[in-house]
Amino acid sequence: METMAFLQTSWFVIIGILLTGYAILDGFDLGTGALLPFLARDDDEKLMVFNSIWPFWDGNEVWLITGGAVLFAAFPHAYATVFSGFYLAFMFILFALIFRAVSIEFWYYDEKRRGLWSAAFVVGSLLPSLLFGVALGNVIVGIPLAESMEFTGNFFTLLRPYPLALGLLGLSAILMQGVTFITMKTDGAVQKRARELFGKIWAIFAAALALSFIATIIYMPESLASPYVWISATVVIAAWLLCRRFASTGKMGASFAMSSLSFAGLWGIVGVTHFPNLVKATGDAALSITIYNASSGEKTLTVMLWIALIGMPIVILYTAFVYRVFRGKVMTAK
Amino acid sequence: MDVVLLSRIQFAVAAGFHFIFPPLTFGITLVILVLETLYLKSDQEIFKTISSFLIKILGLIFVLGVATGIVLEFSFGTNWSQYSRFVGDIFGAPLAAEGILAFFLESVFLGLLLFGRNRVSRKFYWFSAFLVFFGALLSGFWIIIANSWMQTPAGYAIEGGRAVLTDFYAAVFNPSTVIRFLHTMLAGWITGSLFLAGLAAWYLLNRRHEAISKILMKISLTIFIFSALAQFVSGHSSSVQVAKTQPEKMAAFEALWNTMEGAPLSLFGIPIESEQKTYLEVSVPKLLSLLIYSDPDARVLGLNEFKPDERPPVFLPYLSYHVMIALGALFALLAAVGAVMLVRGTAYTARWFLVALIAAIPLPHLANQFGWIAAEVGRQPWVVYRVLKTADAVSVVVPAWQVLFSLIMFSLIYMLLFVVFIMILLKIVKKGPGATSEGY
């Protein structure tokens, strides 16, 4: 493989890893946020739920920030097209993420308006969880693009059946992350409710998976030809089945790991069907934004590859270390 | 309204509001590191008590920094897509490096700092405090690299209508990076240390937590004194660098309409661009030439040297630059007075001094904001100096009404956040050190 293609492919993989890391890690705190009303009844229980994600969510969100920056650095055209094209949708995601970021802290200290801040936390978690999948569904199934690589559709272009199906799938995967994480980290009434929720979410995930599968048959049947899709899909389904099995025997760490693996498998499907596209164009495939026509120059890709190859393993190492420090059940009391 | 103007206002709002928080972080993490070092060495509980209290405040500030920082991270794509296409090679790289090498470090270990004191060894906890401080510093470094490249681009070539990286080292250490990094870091240390000195002053005035406040005052004031005095030197070299690398910016800062030998330093005035005249000007003859070139008769380029459509606006850069310098001078004065008071031991008791410190808390923020306005508006009409104009950088597919909508939303949300932030900050401060901490 020539150097440039190697670099471009490497960066496709790295971005995939960053997005998968984001989905798994921020997935559990987003999912926790979206499920808060079902998990906690009073302030003590809410505090328990908040405490279980409080030390982590900052670091988790950095996966998104870094993913965005890496997309900017490696494939500036894709970054420019998607973020300007989906302007309003991303603004709503940003408003939501702003509120979500501050709401735990605000809830804790601003006792008079706890209702407002926990609502902000719930909506702020729910909206991005849904919209990320919708955005991803759009770039996978294709959006109208001009020769200048600019998006030519409008806000409603984004709300087509296929992207909506992927939005639901993303949301349900995030809910699975949340519910398995909370079952693992809590005890008492909160854990009991999480256990009851798990069965429902597990079924919703299956339904969303089936829906996305049908949508794929209808809208992009060609993607089902690749054997890698079926391998990834097997991983997703096996992990999904094991997730329930571990949950029923009380092995919540393993159950959470299986939920994460199943999410990673979904990203695997996206990666193998989408490669080498970054943003598919509807109609004329020549207009698609790919890793070949959207990337930065060789120098940038090379220097950044070194930074990523040295930096990311270190990040993963100390992140794992800090998670280990905070292992075990969260404390109930203040 | 014009989409370029709207996007500029939105970026100014987003960056300006965001920049309330990182400078505080730079200063507070330094004080925390000092306290943790003292605690590790001396084993006295009081250092731990103060540090834990500051970490709680840092947690609140950091959350707002993250919330507002995400907006900036994506705003290049949402609002400046032409810019992103043009400079992604070079501008995206430091942002990505910031994430991988710095922001992860800062965020992950802040979690440990906030909740993990009883879960790791004391040495490791100290090390976490160091990593949070270092991560913040490194994060600032990469961001300043990105911005400095817009001021003094280097290490690139234009290929196929895009800036392509040719020399990473030259792009990173472009002519203004190091000077601007030092200037910004010192500004952060001034902001954070004065905030904490003011906080200590407030407790001392109210006769609360006196032992704690004396220690906090001593550490913060010392950092403030050194930073404020060093900033005088750094500010000077920053101005000299601007004069040499972006002469039209300096001409705007000084409202120097025409090239002159022995140019004066303008102290006060009301520059009117349409008339190319400065009203009510008070200036020191030949001082500008002397300061820039160490030669009172040196030639300094005026705005007349530059094409009318390549000249920066004058009024706003002039105003912000001068207010920033006036505030810098005030900080140096306060630092000198503070040094005397500290040596004499009256810094903890003199009412007027304590009141002055409290009143000074917002001033570094003003200086920071004006400094950025001077730097960024002074670079106009370019987004990348002499390479790409701001008007050619904006997103082409985003209609003006959408930017107007998001601008209104951000403004409302940020106002709300600011009010709640201040409210909670006051609440934490009123409660004081020693209150039980949340979580684990």
Short mmCIF file of N, CA, C and O in Angstrom, two decimals, chain A residues 134-181:
data_model
loop_
_atom_site.label_atom_id
_atom_site.label_comp_id
_atom_site.label_asym_id
_atom_site.label_seq_id
_atom_site.Cartn_x
_atom_site.Cartn_y
_atom_site.Cartn_z
N VAL A 134 -28.57 9.61 14.73
CA VAL A 134 -29.21 10.18 13.54
C VAL A 134 -28.15 10.76 12.60
O VAL A 134 -28.18 10.54 11.38
N ALA A 135 -27.21 11.50 13.18
CA ALA A 135 -26.13 12.09 12.37
C ALA A 135 -25.33 11.00 11.68
O ALA A 135 -25.04 11.07 10.47
N LEU A 136 -24.99 9.96 12.44
CA LEU A 136 -24.21 8.87 11.88
C LEU A 136 -24.99 8.18 10.76
O LEU A 136 -24.44 7.88 9.69
N GLY A 137 -26.27 7.95 10.99
CA GLY A 137 -27.11 7.32 9.98
C GLY A 137 -27.10 8.11 8.67
O GLY A 137 -27.09 7.54 7.58
N ASN A 138 -27.08 9.42 8.80
CA ASN A 138 -27.05 10.25 7.61
C ASN A 138 -25.77 10.11 6.80
O ASN A 138 -25.81 9.98 5.58
N VAL A 139 -24.63 10.15 7.47
CA VAL A 139 -23.38 10.06 6.70
C VAL A 139 -23.21 8.65 6.12
O VAL A 139 -22.55 8.48 5.10
N ILE A 140 -23.85 7.65 6.76
CA ILE A 140 -23.73 6.29 6.23
C ILE A 140 -24.63 6.08 5.02
O ILE A 140 -24.21 5.57 3.99
N VAL A 141 -25.88 6.50 5.15
CA VAL A 141 -26.82 6.23 4.06
C VAL A 141 -26.64 7.24 2.92
O VAL A 141 -26.97 6.98 1.78
N GLY A 142 -26.03 8.38 3.26
CA GLY A 142 -25.74 9.37 2.23
C GLY A 142 -26.58 10.63 2.37
O GLY A 142 -27.75 10.57 2.76
N ILE A 143 -25.95 11.75 2.08
CA ILE A 143 -26.65 13.03 2.08
C ILE A 143 -26.37 13.71 0.75
O ILE A 143 -25.38 13.41 0.09
N PRO A 144 -27.25 14.62 0.31
CA PRO A 144 -26.99 15.32 -0.95
C PRO A 144 -25.78 16.24 -0.82
O PRO A 144 -25.73 17.08 0.07
N LEU A 145 -24.81 16.03 -1.71
CA LEU A 145 -23.59 16.83 -1.67
C LEU A 145 -23.35 17.49 -3.02
O LEU A 145 -23.66 16.91 -4.06
N ALA A 146 -22.80 18.70 -2.98
CA ALA A 146 -22.43 19.38 -4.22
C ALA A 146 -20.99 19.00 -4.59
O ALA A 146 -20.31 18.34 -3.81
N GLU A 147 -20.57 19.44 -5.73
CA GLU A 147 -19.20 19.14 -6.14
C GLU A 147 -18.17 19.81 -5.24
O GLU A 147 -17.04 19.35 -5.10
N SER A 148 -18.59 20.90 -4.62
CA SER A 148 -17.71 21.61 -3.68
C SER A 148 -17.64 20.91 -2.33
O SER A 148 -17.05 21.43 -1.40
N MET A 149 -18.26 19.73 -2.24
CA MET A 149 -18.35 18.93 -1.01
C MET A 149 -19.33 19.51 0.00
O MET A 149 -19.39 19.05 1.14
N GLU A 150 -20.05 20.55 -0.37
CA GLU A 150 -20.98 21.15 0.58
C GLU A 150 -22.31 20.40 0.58
O GLU A 150 -22.76 19.88 -0.45
N PHE A 151 -22.94 20.39 1.74
CA PHE A 151 -24.25 19.77 1.93
C PHE A 151 -25.31 20.61 1.23
O PHE A 151 -25.33 21.83 1.36
N THR A 152 -26.20 19.96 0.46
CA THR A 152 -27.20 20.74 -0.27
C THR A 152 -28.62 20.47 0.23
O THR A 152 -29.58 21.00 -0.32
N GLY A 153 -28.75 19.66 1.27
CA GLY A 153 -30.08 19.40 1.80
C GLY A 153 -30.48 20.42 2.85
O GLY A 153 -29.88 21.51 2.92
N ASN A 154 -31.49 20.08 3.63
CA ASN A 154 -31.87 20.96 4.74
C ASN A 154 -32.08 20.14 6.00
O ASN A 154 -31.78 18.94 6.03
N PHE A 155 -32.60 20.79 7.03
CA PHE A 155 -32.74 20.13 8.33
C PHE A 155 -33.57 18.84 8.21
O PHE A 155 -33.27 17.84 8.84
N PHE A 156 -34.60 18.88 7.36
CA PHE A 156 -35.51 17.73 7.27
C PHE A 156 -34.92 16.57 6.48
O PHE A 156 -35.34 15.43 6.63
N THR A 157 -33.89 16.89 5.66
CA THR A 157 -33.16 15.82 4.98
C THR A 157 -32.60 14.85 6.02
O THR A 157 -32.48 13.65 5.77
N LEU A 158 -32.26 15.43 7.17
CA LEU A 158 -31.58 14.62 8.19
C LEU A 158 -32.53 13.62 8.85
O LEU A 158 -32.10 12.62 9.39
N LEU A 159 -33.83 13.92 8.79
CA LEU A 159 -34.80 13.10 9.53
C LEU A 159 -35.46 12.04 8.65
O LEU A 159 -36.67 11.88 8.65
N ARG A 160 -34.65 11.34 7.86
CA ARG A 160 -35.20 10.27 7.02
C ARG A 160 -35.27 8.96 7.82
O ARG A 160 -34.66 8.85 8.88
N PRO A 161 -36.00 7.97 7.31
CA PRO A 161 -36.22 6.74 8.09
C PRO A 161 -34.92 6.05 8.52
O PRO A 161 -34.78 5.66 9.69
N TYR A 162 -33.96 5.93 7.60
CA TYR A 162 -32.76 5.18 7.95
C TYR A 162 -32.00 5.84 9.11
O TYR A 162 -31.68 5.18 10.11
N PRO A 163 -31.71 7.16 8.99
CA PRO A 163 -31.03 7.82 10.12
C PRO A 163 -31.83 7.73 11.42
O PRO A 163 -31.25 7.53 12.49
N LEU A 164 -33.15 7.82 11.33
CA LEU A 164 -33.95 7.72 12.55
C LEU A 164 -33.83 6.34 13.18
O LEU A 164 -33.74 6.20 14.40
N ALA A 165 -33.80 5.31 12.32
CA ALA A 165 -33.63 3.95 12.84
C ALA A 165 -32.29 3.83 13.56
O ALA A 165 -32.21 3.25 14.65
N LEU A 166 -31.25 4.42 12.96
CA LEU A 166 -29.94 4.36 13.61
C LEU A 166 -29.90 5.19 14.89
O LEU A 166 -29.19 4.86 15.84
N GLY A 167 -30.68 6.28 14.87
CA GLY A 167 -30.79 7.08 16.09
C GLY A 167 -31.35 6.25 17.23
O GLY A 167 -30.82 6.28 18.35
N LEU A 168 -32.39 5.48 16.94
CA LEU A 168 -32.99 4.63 17.97
C LEU A 168 -32.03 3.54 18.43
O LEU A 168 -31.93 3.23 19.61
N LEU A 169 -31.29 3.00 17.45
CA LEU A 169 -30.33 1.95 17.80
C LEU A 169 -29.24 2.51 18.72
O LEU A 169 -28.89 1.89 19.74
N GLY A 170 -28.73 3.70 18.35
CA GLY A 170 -27.70 4.34 19.18
C GLY A 170 -28.22 4.62 20.57
O GLY A 170 -27.55 4.32 21.58
N LEU A 171 -29.43 5.15 20.63
CA LEU A 171 -30.02 5.46 21.93
C LEU A 171 -30.17 4.19 22.78
O LEU A 171 -29.81 4.18 23.96
N SER A 172 -30.65 3.12 22.16
CA SER A 172 -30.87 1.92 22.97
C SER A 172 -29.55 1.30 23.41
O SER A 172 -29.45 0.78 24.52
N ALA A 173 -28.52 1.41 22.56
CA ALA A 173 -27.21 0.91 22.98
C ALA A 173 -26.68 1.72 24.16
O ALA A 173 -26.09 1.19 25.10
N ILE A 174 -26.91 3.03 24.10
CA ILE A 174 -26.46 3.90 25.19
C ILE A 174 -27.24 3.59 26.48
O ILE A 174 -26.67 3.56 27.57
N LEU A 175 -28.52 3.33 26.33
CA LEU A 175 -29.31 2.96 27.51
C LEU A 175 -28.82 1.66 28.14
O LEU A 175 -28.76 1.51 29.36
N MET A 176 -28.43 0.73 27.28
CA MET A 176 -27.86 -0.54 27.79
C MET A 176 -26.59 -0.27 28.57
O MET A 176 -26.37 -0.86 29.64
N GLN A 177 -25.75 0.61 28.03
CA GLN A 177 -24.52 0.97 28.74
C GLN A 177 -24.86 1.54 30.11
O GLN A 177 -24.26 1.19 31.12
N GLY A 178 -25.83 2.45 30.11
CA GLY A 178 -26.21 3.11 31.36
C GLY A 178 -26.75 2.14 32.37
O GLY A 178 -26.32 2.13 33.54
N VAL A 179 -27.67 1.29 31.94
CA VAL A 179 -28.34 0.44 32.91
C VAL A 179 -27.40 -0.64 33.47
O VAL A 179 -27.43 -0.95 34.66
N THR A 180 -26.51 -1.17 32.62
CA THR A 180 -25.58 -2.17 33.15
C THR A 180 -24.56 -1.52 34.07
O THR A 180 -24.18 -2.09 35.09
N PHE A 181 -24.15 -0.30 33.73
CA PHE A 181 -23.18 0.39 34.57
C PHE A 181 -23.77 0.69 35.95
O PHE A 181 -23.13 0.46 36.98
#
